[in-house]
mmCIF file with all atom_site columns, C-alpha atoms in Angstrom:
data_model
loop_
_atom_site.group_PDB
_atom_site.id
_atom_site.type_symbol
_atom_site.label_atom_id
_atom_site.label_alt_id
_atom_site.label_comp_id
_atom_site.label_asym_id
_atom_site.label_entity_id
_atom_site.label_seq_id
_atom_site.pdbx_PDB_ins_code
_atom_site.Cartn_x
_atom_site.Cartn_y
_atom_site.Cartn_z
_atom_site.occupancy
_atom_site.B_iso_or_equiv
_atom_site.pdbx_formal_charge
_atom_site.auth_seq_id
_atom_site.auth_comp_id
_atom_site.auth_asym_id
_atom_site.auth_atom_id
_atom_site.pdbx_PDB_model_num
ATOM 1   C CA . UNK U 1 1   ? 243.969 180.497 113.873 1.00 51.00 ? 156 UNK U CA 1
ATOM 2   C CA . UNK U 1 2   ? 245.587 177.076 114.210 1.00 56.00 ? 157 UNK U CA 1
ATOM 3   C CA . UNK U 1 3   ? 246.156 177.863 117.904 1.00 53.00 ? 158 UNK U CA 1
ATOM 4   C CA . UNK U 1 4   ? 242.503 178.796 118.410 1.00 49.00 ? 159 UNK U CA 1
ATOM 5   C CA . UNK U 1 5   ? 241.478 175.473 116.805 1.00 49.00 ? 160 UNK U CA 1
ATOM 6   C CA . UNK U 1 6   ? 243.943 173.553 118.914 1.00 50.00 ? 161 UNK U CA 1
ATOM 7   C CA . UNK U 1 7   ? 242.651 175.288 122.094 1.00 48.00 ? 162 UNK U CA 1
ATOM 8   C CA . UNK U 1 8   ? 239.083 174.512 120.977 1.00 53.00 ? 163 UNK U CA 1
ATOM 9   C CA . UNK U 1 9   ? 239.965 170.803 120.564 1.00 51.00 ? 164 UNK U CA 1
ATOM 10  C CA . UNK U 1 10  ? 241.431 170.725 124.072 1.00 50.00 ? 165 UNK U CA 1
ATOM 11  C CA . UNK U 1 11  ? 238.250 172.318 125.555 1.00 50.00 ? 166 UNK U CA 1
ATOM 12  C CA . UNK U 1 12  ? 236.118 169.860 123.649 1.00 50.00 ? 167 UNK U CA 1
ATOM 13  C CA . UNK U 1 13  ? 238.142 166.928 124.871 1.00 48.00 ? 168 UNK U CA 1
ATOM 14  C CA . UNK U 1 14  ? 238.140 168.056 128.499 1.00 47.00 ? 169 UNK U CA 1
ATOM 15  C CA . UNK U 1 15  ? 234.374 168.924 128.406 1.00 50.00 ? 170 UNK U CA 1
ATOM 16  C CA . UNK U 1 16  ? 233.642 165.450 127.027 1.00 45.00 ? 171 UNK U CA 1
ATOM 17  C CA . UNK U 1 17  ? 235.456 163.965 130.014 1.00 41.00 ? 172 UNK U CA 1
ATOM 18  C CA . UNK U 1 18  ? 233.719 165.993 132.599 1.00 46.00 ? 173 UNK U CA 1
ATOM 19  C CA . UNK U 1 19  ? 230.194 165.283 133.750 1.00 44.00 ? 174 UNK U CA 1
ATOM 20  C CA . UNK U 1 20  ? 227.657 167.907 132.925 1.00 47.00 ? 175 UNK U CA 1
ATOM 21  C CA . UNK U 1 21  ? 226.330 169.942 135.909 1.00 45.00 ? 176 UNK U CA 1
ATOM 22  C CA . UNK U 1 22  ? 223.079 168.594 137.255 1.00 42.00 ? 177 UNK U CA 1
ATOM 23  C CA . UNK U 1 23  ? 220.129 169.460 135.019 1.00 41.00 ? 178 UNK U CA 1
ATOM 24  C CA . UNK U 1 24  ? 222.236 170.787 132.125 1.00 45.00 ? 179 UNK U CA 1
ATOM 25  C CA . UNK U 1 25  ? 221.395 169.824 128.597 1.00 47.00 ? 180 UNK U CA 1
ATOM 26  C CA . UNK U 1 26  ? 223.065 170.784 125.273 1.00 49.00 ? 181 UNK U CA 1
ATOM 27  C CA . UNK U 1 27  ? 219.981 172.372 123.733 1.00 47.00 ? 182 UNK U CA 1
ATOM 28  C CA . UNK U 1 28  ? 220.597 175.829 125.294 1.00 54.00 ? 183 UNK U CA 1
ATOM 29  C CA . UNK U 1 29  ? 217.361 175.955 127.405 1.00 64.00 ? 184 UNK U CA 1
ATOM 30  C CA . UNK U 1 30  ? 219.354 175.423 130.509 1.00 88.00 ? 185 UNK U CA 1
ATOM 31  C CA . UNK U 1 31  ? 221.873 178.020 129.471 1.00 91.00 ? 186 UNK U CA 1
ATOM 32  C CA . UNK U 1 32  ? 219.176 180.611 128.885 1.00 91.00 ? 187 UNK U CA 1
ATOM 33  C CA . UNK U 1 33  ? 217.533 179.737 132.184 1.00 93.00 ? 188 UNK U CA 1
ATOM 34  C CA . UNK U 1 34  ? 220.856 179.951 134.120 1.00 93.00 ? 189 UNK U CA 1
ATOM 35  C CA . UNK U 1 35  ? 221.701 183.176 132.208 1.00 93.00 ? 190 UNK U CA 1
ATOM 36  C CA . UNK U 1 36  ? 218.329 184.748 133.290 1.00 94.00 ? 191 UNK U CA 1
ATOM 37  C CA . UNK U 1 37  ? 219.015 183.631 136.873 1.00 93.00 ? 192 UNK U CA 1
ATOM 38  C CA . UNK U 1 38  ? 222.525 185.192 136.786 1.00 93.00 ? 193 UNK U CA 1
ATOM 39  C CA . UNK U 1 39  ? 221.299 188.519 135.288 1.00 94.00 ? 194 UNK U CA 1
ATOM 40  C CA . UNK U 1 40  ? 218.735 188.772 138.101 1.00 95.00 ? 195 UNK U CA 1
ATOM 41  C CA . UNK U 1 41  ? 221.331 188.379 140.715 1.00 94.00 ? 196 UNK U CA 1
ATOM 42  C CA . UNK U 1 42  ? 223.013 191.559 142.086 1.00 94.00 ? 197 UNK U CA 1
ATOM 43  C CA . UNK U 1 43  ? 226.647 192.060 141.405 1.00 94.00 ? 198 UNK U CA 1
ATOM 44  C CA . UNK U 1 44  ? 228.498 191.704 144.876 1.00 93.00 ? 199 UNK U CA 1
ATOM 45  C CA . UNK U 1 45  ? 228.739 195.276 145.840 1.00 90.00 ? 200 UNK U CA 1
ATOM 46  C CA . UNK U 1 46  ? 231.767 194.800 148.040 1.00 89.00 ? 201 UNK U CA 1
ATOM 47  C CA . UNK U 1 47  ? 233.744 193.555 144.973 1.00 91.00 ? 202 UNK U CA 1
ATOM 48  C CA . UNK U 1 48  ? 233.279 196.589 142.733 1.00 91.00 ? 203 UNK U CA 1
ATOM 49  C CA . UNK U 1 49  ? 236.672 197.752 141.556 1.00 90.00 ? 204 UNK U CA 1
ATOM 50  C CA . UNK U 1 50  ? 238.399 194.687 142.994 1.00 91.00 ? 205 UNK U CA 1
ATOM 51  C CA . UNK U 1 51  ? 241.084 192.810 141.171 1.00 93.00 ? 206 UNK U CA 1
ATOM 52  C CA . UNK U 1 52  ? 241.900 189.139 141.991 1.00 94.00 ? 207 UNK U CA 1
ATOM 53  C CA . UNK U 1 53  ? 245.327 187.999 140.758 1.00 94.00 ? 208 UNK U CA 1
ATOM 54  C CA . UNK U 1 54  ? 245.377 190.829 138.303 1.00 95.00 ? 209 UNK U CA 1
ATOM 55  C CA . UNK U 1 55  ? 241.864 190.158 136.883 1.00 95.00 ? 210 UNK U CA 1
ATOM 56  C CA . UNK U 1 56  ? 239.363 193.118 137.317 1.00 95.00 ? 211 UNK U CA 1
ATOM 57  C CA . UNK U 1 57  ? 236.166 191.337 138.383 1.00 95.00 ? 212 UNK U CA 1
ATOM 58  C CA . UNK U 1 58  ? 233.739 193.995 137.047 1.00 95.00 ? 213 UNK U CA 1
ATOM 59  C CA . UNK U 1 59  ? 235.436 193.991 133.645 1.00 96.00 ? 214 UNK U CA 1
ATOM 60  C CA . UNK U 1 60  ? 235.422 190.159 133.546 1.00 96.00 ? 215 UNK U CA 1
ATOM 61  C CA . UNK U 1 61  ? 231.667 190.072 134.429 1.00 96.00 ? 216 UNK U CA 1
ATOM 62  C CA . UNK U 1 62  ? 230.858 192.609 131.736 1.00 96.00 ? 217 UNK U CA 1
ATOM 63  C CA . UNK U 1 63  ? 232.952 190.948 129.041 1.00 97.00 ? 218 UNK U CA 1
ATOM 64  C CA . UNK U 1 64  ? 231.515 187.524 129.758 1.00 96.00 ? 219 UNK U CA 1
ATOM 65  C CA . UNK U 1 65  ? 228.036 188.966 129.764 1.00 95.00 ? 220 UNK U CA 1
ATOM 66  C CA . UNK U 1 66  ? 228.447 190.447 126.365 1.00 95.00 ? 221 UNK U CA 1
ATOM 67  C CA . UNK U 1 67  ? 229.814 187.322 124.962 1.00 96.00 ? 222 UNK U CA 1
ATOM 68  C CA . UNK U 1 68  ? 227.223 185.071 126.505 1.00 95.00 ? 223 UNK U CA 1
ATOM 69  C CA . UNK U 1 69  ? 224.498 187.289 125.224 1.00 94.00 ? 224 UNK U CA 1
ATOM 70  C CA . UNK U 1 70  ? 225.835 187.103 121.714 1.00 94.00 ? 225 UNK U CA 1
ATOM 71  C CA . UNK U 1 71  ? 225.943 183.331 121.919 1.00 92.00 ? 226 UNK U CA 1
ATOM 72  C CA . UNK U 1 72  ? 222.329 183.213 123.010 1.00 92.00 ? 227 UNK U CA 1
ATOM 73  C CA . UNK U 1 73  ? 221.394 185.499 120.072 1.00 92.00 ? 228 UNK U CA 1
ATOM 74  C CA . UNK U 1 74  ? 223.374 183.155 117.757 1.00 90.00 ? 229 UNK U CA 1
ATOM 75  C CA . UNK U 1 75  ? 225.906 185.725 116.585 1.00 92.00 ? 230 UNK U CA 1
ATOM 76  C CA . UNK U 1 76  ? 229.026 184.591 118.521 1.00 91.00 ? 231 UNK U CA 1
ATOM 77  C CA . UNK U 1 77  ? 231.885 184.374 115.982 1.00 92.00 ? 232 UNK U CA 1
ATOM 78  C CA . UNK U 1 78  ? 235.216 182.593 116.180 1.00 91.00 ? 233 UNK U CA 1
ATOM 79  C CA . UNK U 1 79  ? 236.841 185.508 117.948 1.00 94.00 ? 234 UNK U CA 1
ATOM 80  C CA . UNK U 1 80  ? 233.969 185.666 120.466 1.00 93.00 ? 235 UNK U CA 1
ATOM 81  C CA . UNK U 1 81  ? 234.456 181.991 121.240 1.00 93.00 ? 236 UNK U CA 1
ATOM 82  C CA . UNK U 1 82  ? 238.238 182.554 121.705 1.00 94.00 ? 237 UNK U CA 1
ATOM 83  C CA . UNK U 1 83  ? 237.447 185.545 124.084 1.00 95.00 ? 238 UNK U CA 1
ATOM 84  C CA . UNK U 1 84  ? 234.812 183.539 125.922 1.00 95.00 ? 239 UNK U CA 1
ATOM 85  C CA . UNK U 1 85  ? 237.296 180.768 126.498 1.00 95.00 ? 240 UNK U CA 1
ATOM 86  C CA . UNK U 1 86  ? 239.791 183.394 127.903 1.00 96.00 ? 241 UNK U CA 1
ATOM 87  C CA . UNK U 1 87  ? 236.948 184.502 130.205 1.00 97.00 ? 242 UNK U CA 1
ATOM 88  C CA . UNK U 1 88  ? 236.692 180.857 131.337 1.00 96.00 ? 243 UNK U CA 1
ATOM 89  C CA . UNK U 1 89  ? 240.346 180.707 131.951 1.00 96.00 ? 244 UNK U CA 1
ATOM 90  C CA . UNK U 1 90  ? 240.232 183.871 134.093 1.00 96.00 ? 245 UNK U CA 1
ATOM 91  C CA . UNK U 1 91  ? 237.271 182.607 135.985 1.00 97.00 ? 246 UNK U CA 1
ATOM 92  C CA . UNK U 1 92  ? 239.042 179.267 136.629 1.00 96.00 ? 247 UNK U CA 1
ATOM 93  C CA . UNK U 1 93  ? 241.986 181.333 138.057 1.00 96.00 ? 248 UNK U CA 1
ATOM 94  C CA . UNK U 1 94  ? 239.944 183.705 140.198 1.00 96.00 ? 249 UNK U CA 1
ATOM 95  C CA . UNK U 1 95  ? 237.002 181.733 141.602 1.00 95.00 ? 250 UNK U CA 1
ATOM 96  C CA . UNK U 1 96  ? 239.149 179.586 143.933 1.00 96.00 ? 251 UNK U CA 1
ATOM 97  C CA . UNK U 1 97  ? 240.794 182.744 145.195 1.00 95.00 ? 252 UNK U CA 1
ATOM 98  C CA . UNK U 1 98  ? 237.633 184.569 146.197 1.00 94.00 ? 253 UNK U CA 1
ATOM 99  C CA . UNK U 1 99  ? 237.290 184.277 149.976 1.00 92.00 ? 254 UNK U CA 1
ATOM 100 C CA . UNK U 1 100 ? 233.737 185.672 150.303 1.00 93.00 ? 255 UNK U CA 1
ATOM 101 C CA . UNK U 1 101 ? 231.045 183.096 149.733 1.00 93.00 ? 256 UNK U CA 1
ATOM 102 C CA . UNK U 1 102 ? 228.393 185.001 147.960 1.00 92.00 ? 257 UNK U CA 1
ATOM 103 C CA . UNK U 1 103 ? 230.856 186.546 145.593 1.00 93.00 ? 258 UNK U CA 1
ATOM 104 C CA . UNK U 1 104 ? 232.514 183.231 144.930 1.00 94.00 ? 259 UNK U CA 1
ATOM 105 C CA . UNK U 1 105 ? 229.004 181.771 144.186 1.00 94.00 ? 260 UNK U CA 1
ATOM 106 C CA . UNK U 1 106 ? 228.239 184.599 141.827 1.00 96.00 ? 261 UNK U CA 1
ATOM 107 C CA . UNK U 1 107 ? 231.488 184.087 139.755 1.00 96.00 ? 262 UNK U CA 1
ATOM 108 C CA . UNK U 1 108 ? 231.207 180.323 139.950 1.00 96.00 ? 263 UNK U CA 1
ATOM 109 C CA . UNK U 1 109 ? 227.785 180.495 138.285 1.00 95.00 ? 264 UNK U CA 1
ATOM 110 C CA . UNK U 1 110 ? 229.289 182.832 135.763 1.00 96.00 ? 265 UNK U CA 1
ATOM 111 C CA . UNK U 1 111 ? 232.060 180.360 135.119 1.00 96.00 ? 266 UNK U CA 1
ATOM 112 C CA . UNK U 1 112 ? 229.464 177.582 134.510 1.00 95.00 ? 267 UNK U CA 1
ATOM 113 C CA . UNK U 1 113 ? 227.534 179.798 132.068 1.00 96.00 ? 268 UNK U CA 1
ATOM 114 C CA . UNK U 1 114 ? 230.696 180.848 130.140 1.00 95.00 ? 269 UNK U CA 1
ATOM 115 C CA . UNK U 1 115 ? 231.690 177.241 129.846 1.00 94.00 ? 270 UNK U CA 1
ATOM 116 C CA . UNK U 1 116 ? 228.379 176.200 128.508 1.00 93.00 ? 271 UNK U CA 1
ATOM 117 C CA . UNK U 1 117 ? 228.308 179.177 126.065 1.00 93.00 ? 272 UNK U CA 1
ATOM 118 C CA . UNK U 1 118 ? 231.910 178.407 124.799 1.00 91.00 ? 273 UNK U CA 1
ATOM 119 C CA . UNK U 1 119 ? 230.977 174.724 124.195 1.00 88.00 ? 274 UNK U CA 1
ATOM 120 C CA . UNK U 1 120 ? 227.802 175.733 122.336 1.00 77.00 ? 275 UNK U CA 1
ATOM 121 C CA . UNK U 1 121 ? 229.659 178.409 120.308 1.00 66.00 ? 276 UNK U CA 1
ATOM 122 C CA . UNK U 1 122 ? 232.252 175.959 119.126 1.00 68.00 ? 277 UNK U CA 1
ATOM 123 C CA . UNK U 1 123 ? 231.484 174.550 115.606 1.00 64.00 ? 278 UNK U CA 1
ATOM 124 C CA . UNK U 1 124 ? 231.303 170.744 115.416 1.00 57.00 ? 279 UNK U CA 1
ATOM 125 C CA . UNK U 1 125 ? 234.470 169.052 114.056 1.00 57.00 ? 280 UNK U CA 1
ATOM 126 C CA . UNK U 1 126 ? 234.140 167.906 110.500 1.00 55.00 ? 281 UNK U CA 1
#
C-alpha cells in the first residue's frame, strides 16, 4: 500500500505542475460532460481486437469505462484508483503510437477523462 500512496503522490505532484485542459474544473461537472460526450462517440470499428504495444484497446476502453463510471457514482475505492492510474499509464503509452487520427482522438479523450477521474478519486493528503 505504501507503493500505491507513493504513486499517488507522484501523480498529484505532476498534475499540480501541468495546466488543466481548457474548460476543466475540479468540481466534476466537466468530467461528467466529457464522459457523456465520450460514451456517445462510437468506438473506432477498425480497432476492434487490435493491440498496441501489447495493450488490447477494447479491454483498456472497457476497464477505463467501468472505473470512470464508479468514480462518477462516488464508489471508486483505493484499488480502483490504482487501476485507473494503470489505465492512464497504458493510455500514455499507446496514444502516441496510434496512427489513425480518429482512433487517436478517441483514446486521447479517454486518457483525459481517466486522468481527471484518477485525480478526483485520490483522497486529499492529511
